[in-house]
Short mmCIF file of C-alpha atoms in Angstrom, two decimals:
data_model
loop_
_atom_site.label_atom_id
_atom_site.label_comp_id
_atom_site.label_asym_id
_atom_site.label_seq_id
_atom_site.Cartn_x
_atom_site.Cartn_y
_atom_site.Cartn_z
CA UNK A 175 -12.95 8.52 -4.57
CA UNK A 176 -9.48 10.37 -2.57
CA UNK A 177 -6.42 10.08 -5.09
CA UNK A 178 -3.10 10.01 -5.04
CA UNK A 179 -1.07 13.52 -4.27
CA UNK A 180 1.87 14.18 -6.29
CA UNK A 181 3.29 17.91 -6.76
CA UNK A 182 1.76 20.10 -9.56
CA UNK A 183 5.13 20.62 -10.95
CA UNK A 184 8.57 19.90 -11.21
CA UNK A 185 11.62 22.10 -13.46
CA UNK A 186 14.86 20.73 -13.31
CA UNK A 187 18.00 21.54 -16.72
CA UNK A 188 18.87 19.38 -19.65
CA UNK A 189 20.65 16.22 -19.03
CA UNK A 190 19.89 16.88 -15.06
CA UNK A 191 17.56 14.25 -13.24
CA UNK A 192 13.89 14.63 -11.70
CA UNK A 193 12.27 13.08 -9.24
CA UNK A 194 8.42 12.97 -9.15
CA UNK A 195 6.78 11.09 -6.27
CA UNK A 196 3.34 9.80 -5.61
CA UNK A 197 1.80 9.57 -2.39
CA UNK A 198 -0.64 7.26 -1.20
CA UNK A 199 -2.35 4.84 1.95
CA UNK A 200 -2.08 0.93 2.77
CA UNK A 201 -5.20 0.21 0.45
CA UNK A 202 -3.30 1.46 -2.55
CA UNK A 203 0.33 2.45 -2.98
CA UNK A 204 1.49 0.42 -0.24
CA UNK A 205 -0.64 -2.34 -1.19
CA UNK A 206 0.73 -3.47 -5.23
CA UNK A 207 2.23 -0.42 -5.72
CA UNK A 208 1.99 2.26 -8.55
CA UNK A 209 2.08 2.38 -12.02
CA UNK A 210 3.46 5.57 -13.74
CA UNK A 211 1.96 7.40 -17.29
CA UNK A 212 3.56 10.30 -19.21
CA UNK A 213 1.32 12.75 -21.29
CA UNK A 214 2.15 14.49 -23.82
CA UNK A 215 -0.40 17.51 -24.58
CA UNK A 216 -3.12 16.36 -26.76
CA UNK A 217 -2.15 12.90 -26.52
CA UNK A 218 -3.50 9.57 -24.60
CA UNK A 219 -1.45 8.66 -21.27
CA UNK A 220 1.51 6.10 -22.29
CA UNK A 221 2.65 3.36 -19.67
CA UNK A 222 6.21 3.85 -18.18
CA UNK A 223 6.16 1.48 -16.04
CA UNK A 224 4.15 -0.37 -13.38
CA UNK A 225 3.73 -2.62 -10.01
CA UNK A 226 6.47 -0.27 -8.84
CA UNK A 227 9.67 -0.57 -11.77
CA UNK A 228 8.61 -2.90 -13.96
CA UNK A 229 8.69 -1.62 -17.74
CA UNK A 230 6.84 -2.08 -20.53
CA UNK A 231 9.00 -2.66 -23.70
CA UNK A 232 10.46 0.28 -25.65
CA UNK A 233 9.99 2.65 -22.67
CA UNK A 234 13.96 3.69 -21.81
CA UNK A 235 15.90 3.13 -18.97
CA UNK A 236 16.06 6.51 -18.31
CA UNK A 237 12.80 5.84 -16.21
CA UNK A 238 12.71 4.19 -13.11
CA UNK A 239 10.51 3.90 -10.64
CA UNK A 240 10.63 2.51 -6.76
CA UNK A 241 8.39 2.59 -3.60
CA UNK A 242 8.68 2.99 -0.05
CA UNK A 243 6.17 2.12 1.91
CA UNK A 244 2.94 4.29 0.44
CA UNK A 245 4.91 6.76 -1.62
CA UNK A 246 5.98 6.04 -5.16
CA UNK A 247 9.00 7.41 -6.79
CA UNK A 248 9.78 7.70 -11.09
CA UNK A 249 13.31 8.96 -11.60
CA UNK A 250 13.93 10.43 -15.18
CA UNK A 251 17.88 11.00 -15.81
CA UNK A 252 19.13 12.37 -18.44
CA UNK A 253 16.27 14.50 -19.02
CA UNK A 254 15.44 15.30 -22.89
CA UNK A 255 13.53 18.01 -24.13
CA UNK A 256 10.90 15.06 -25.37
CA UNK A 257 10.48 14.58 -21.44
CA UNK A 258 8.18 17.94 -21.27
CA UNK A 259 4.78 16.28 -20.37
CA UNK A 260 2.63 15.57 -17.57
CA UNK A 261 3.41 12.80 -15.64
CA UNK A 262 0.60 10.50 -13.43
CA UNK A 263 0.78 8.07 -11.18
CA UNK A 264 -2.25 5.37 -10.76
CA UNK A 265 -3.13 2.52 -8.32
CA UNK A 266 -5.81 0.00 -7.79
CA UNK A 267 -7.86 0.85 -4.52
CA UNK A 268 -8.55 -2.33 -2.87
CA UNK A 269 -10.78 -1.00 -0.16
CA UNK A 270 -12.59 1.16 -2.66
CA UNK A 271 -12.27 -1.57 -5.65
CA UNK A 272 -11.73 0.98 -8.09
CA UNK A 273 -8.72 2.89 -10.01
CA UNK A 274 -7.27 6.04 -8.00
CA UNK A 275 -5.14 8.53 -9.75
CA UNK A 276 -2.78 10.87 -8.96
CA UNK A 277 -3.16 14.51 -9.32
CA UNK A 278 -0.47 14.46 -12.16
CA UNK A 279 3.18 16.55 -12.25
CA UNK A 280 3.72 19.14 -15.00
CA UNK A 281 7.54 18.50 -16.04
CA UNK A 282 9.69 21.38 -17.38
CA UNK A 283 13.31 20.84 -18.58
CA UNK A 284 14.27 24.00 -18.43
CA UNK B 174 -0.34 -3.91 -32.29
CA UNK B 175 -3.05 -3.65 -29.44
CA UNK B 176 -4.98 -0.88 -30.99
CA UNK B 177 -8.34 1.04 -29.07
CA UNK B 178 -10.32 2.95 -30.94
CA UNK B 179 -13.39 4.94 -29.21
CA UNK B 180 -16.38 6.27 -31.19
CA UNK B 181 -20.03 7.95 -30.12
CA UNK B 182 -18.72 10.89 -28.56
CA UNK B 183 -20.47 14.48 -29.02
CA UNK B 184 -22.64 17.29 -27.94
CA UNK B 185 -25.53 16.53 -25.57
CA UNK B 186 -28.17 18.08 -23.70
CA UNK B 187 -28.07 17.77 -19.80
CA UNK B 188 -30.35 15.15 -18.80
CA UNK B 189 -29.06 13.38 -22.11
CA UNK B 190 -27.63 10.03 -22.92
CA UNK B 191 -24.92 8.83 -25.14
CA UNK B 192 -23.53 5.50 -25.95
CA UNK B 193 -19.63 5.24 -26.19
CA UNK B 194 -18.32 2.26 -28.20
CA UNK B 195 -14.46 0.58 -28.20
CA UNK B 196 -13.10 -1.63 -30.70
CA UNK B 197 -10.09 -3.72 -30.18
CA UNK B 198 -7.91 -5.03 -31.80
CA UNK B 199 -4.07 -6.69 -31.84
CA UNK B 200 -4.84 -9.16 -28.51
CA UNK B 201 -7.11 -11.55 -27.46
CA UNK B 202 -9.88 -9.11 -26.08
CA UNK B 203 -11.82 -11.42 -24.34
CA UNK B 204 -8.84 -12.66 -21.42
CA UNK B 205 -8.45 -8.93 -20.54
CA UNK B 206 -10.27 -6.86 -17.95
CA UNK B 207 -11.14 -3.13 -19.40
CA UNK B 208 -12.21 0.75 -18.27
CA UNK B 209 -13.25 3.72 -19.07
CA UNK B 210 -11.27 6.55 -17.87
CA UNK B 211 -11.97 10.35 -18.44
CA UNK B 212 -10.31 13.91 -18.39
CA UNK B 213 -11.78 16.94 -18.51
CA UNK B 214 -10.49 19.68 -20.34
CA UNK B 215 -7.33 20.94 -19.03
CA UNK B 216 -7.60 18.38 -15.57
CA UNK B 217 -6.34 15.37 -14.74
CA UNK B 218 -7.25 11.71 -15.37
CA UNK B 219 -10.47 10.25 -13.82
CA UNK B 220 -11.19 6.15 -13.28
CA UNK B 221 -14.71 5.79 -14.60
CA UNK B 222 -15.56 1.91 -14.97
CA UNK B 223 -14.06 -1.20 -14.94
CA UNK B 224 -15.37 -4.72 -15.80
CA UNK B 225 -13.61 -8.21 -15.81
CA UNK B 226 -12.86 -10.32 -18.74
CA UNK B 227 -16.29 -12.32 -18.83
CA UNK B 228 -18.07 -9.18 -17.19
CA UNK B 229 -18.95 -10.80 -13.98
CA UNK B 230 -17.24 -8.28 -12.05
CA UNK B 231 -18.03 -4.54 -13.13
CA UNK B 232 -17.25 -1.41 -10.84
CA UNK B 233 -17.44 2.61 -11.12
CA UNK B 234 -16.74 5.87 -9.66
CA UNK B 235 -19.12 7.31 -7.48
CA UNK B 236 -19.10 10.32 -10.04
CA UNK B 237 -21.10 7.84 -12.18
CA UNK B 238 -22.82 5.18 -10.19
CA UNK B 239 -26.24 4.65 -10.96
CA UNK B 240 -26.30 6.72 -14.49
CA UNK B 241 -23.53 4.64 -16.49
CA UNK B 242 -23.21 1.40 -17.58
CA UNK B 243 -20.44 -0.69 -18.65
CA UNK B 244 -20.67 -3.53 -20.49
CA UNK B 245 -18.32 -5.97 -23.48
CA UNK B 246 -18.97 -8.00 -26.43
CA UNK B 247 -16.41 -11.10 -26.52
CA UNK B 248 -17.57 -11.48 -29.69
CA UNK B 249 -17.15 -8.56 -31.48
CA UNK B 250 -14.06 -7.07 -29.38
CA UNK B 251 -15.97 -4.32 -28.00
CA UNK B 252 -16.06 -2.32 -24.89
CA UNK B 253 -19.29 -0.18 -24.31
CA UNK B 254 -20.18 2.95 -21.36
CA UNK B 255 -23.58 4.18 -21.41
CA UNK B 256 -24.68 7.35 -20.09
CA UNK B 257 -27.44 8.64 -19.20
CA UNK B 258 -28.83 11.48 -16.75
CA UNK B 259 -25.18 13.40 -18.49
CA UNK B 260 -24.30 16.71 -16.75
CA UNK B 261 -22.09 19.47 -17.54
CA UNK B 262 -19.85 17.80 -15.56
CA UNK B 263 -19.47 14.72 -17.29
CA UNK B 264 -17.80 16.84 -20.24
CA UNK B 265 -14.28 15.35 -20.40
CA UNK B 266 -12.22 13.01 -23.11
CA UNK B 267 -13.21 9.45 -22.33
CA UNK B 268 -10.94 6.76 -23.06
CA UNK B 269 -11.14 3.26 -23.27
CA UNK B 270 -8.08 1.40 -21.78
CA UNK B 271 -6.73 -2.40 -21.04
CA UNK B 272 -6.06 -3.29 -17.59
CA UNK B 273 -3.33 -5.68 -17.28
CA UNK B 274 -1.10 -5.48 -14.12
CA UNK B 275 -2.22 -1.79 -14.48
CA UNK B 276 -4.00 0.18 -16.74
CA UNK B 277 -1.55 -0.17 -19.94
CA UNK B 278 -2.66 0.58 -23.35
CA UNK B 279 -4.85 3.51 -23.96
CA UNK B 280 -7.16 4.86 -26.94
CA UNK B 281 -6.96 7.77 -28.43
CA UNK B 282 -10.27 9.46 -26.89
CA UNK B 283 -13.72 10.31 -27.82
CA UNK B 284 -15.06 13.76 -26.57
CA UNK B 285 -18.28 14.36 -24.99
CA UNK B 286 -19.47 17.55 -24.47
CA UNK B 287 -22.81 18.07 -21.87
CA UNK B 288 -24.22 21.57 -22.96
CA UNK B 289 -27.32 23.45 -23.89
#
């Protein structure tokens, strides 16, 4: 099953903002939109938010996420050192009825 | 607290087969859909299975089509994946996760390792 492409990585200062994106077709992103998960090494992928910027309680506002047409955005502001994880995007595939994932975004706040 | 936890993971031969096991807990297990999603070591996050809230919709990758099987116990809160025909390829984390909206709470992982 194709995935999603997002950039392998993304460095950007303390307190600065990031911008990962998530690129996708008609059948998925553009369709209900994206869900975003941060990983921490050695740890399951937690929620941030999904169907585009809807979050799950207890994630921060520092994470948002939008959409245009079949590419996904999550904006982190205020970036914390706890921020340092990798970061995936994931959609539901309605022509190939299954879960697609991106190809995930190494963050470093430098 | 929704809580996942996966069990059954461990070393097996190719050509093998291994049973992987979910318990749930903290929500009402049987009005939620459910996968299995992998990761290899060091790679990125792989869909697996996925099978509706009374199982009568079930779906994989095409990674595993044809040698896994998904399956639930209302019941007993309990997700299953069994494998069979493993290859060194299948060697990954494999975790169990909700699907609600998206896929939203995760387990903590059960390895399985395909080797000789």
């Amino acid at each position: 099953q194709a995935g999603l492409t997002q950039p392998p990585s993304v460095s950007k200062g303390l307190r600065q903002t990031a911008t990962l994106t998530c690129t996708g077709n008609s059948n998925n992103v553009g369709n209900q939109g994206a869900a975003w998960l941060q990983q921490h090494q050695g740890h399951p992928p937690k929620l941030l938010s999904y169907r585009n910027n809807n979050r799950p309680s207890g994630i921060s506002e520092r994470f948002s996420a939008s959409r245009s047409g079949n590419t996904a955005s999550l904006t982190i502001t205020g970036l914390q050192p706890e921020d340092e994880a990798d970061y995936y995007c994931s959609a539901w595939d309605s022509s190939l009825s299954a879960h697609v994932f991106g190809t995930g975004t190494k963050v470093t706040v430098l | 607290e929704v809580q996942l936890v996966e069990s059954g993971g461990g070393l097996v031969q190719p050509g093998g087969s291994l049973r992987l096991s979910c318990a749930a807990s903290g929500f009402t297990f049987s009005s939620y859909a459910m996968n299995w999603v992998r990761q290899a070591p060091g790679k990125g996050l792989e869909w697996v299975s996925y099978i509706s809230s009374s199982s009568s919709t079930i779906y994989y990758a095409d990674s595993v089509r044809g040698r896994f099987t998904i399956s639930r116990d209302n019941v007993k809160n309990s997700l299953y994946l069994q494998m069979n025909s493993l290859r060194a390829e299948d060697t990954a984390v494999y975790y169990c996760a909700r699907d609600y909206r998206s896929i939203d709470y995760w387990g903590q992982g059960t390895l399985v390792t395909v080797a000789s």
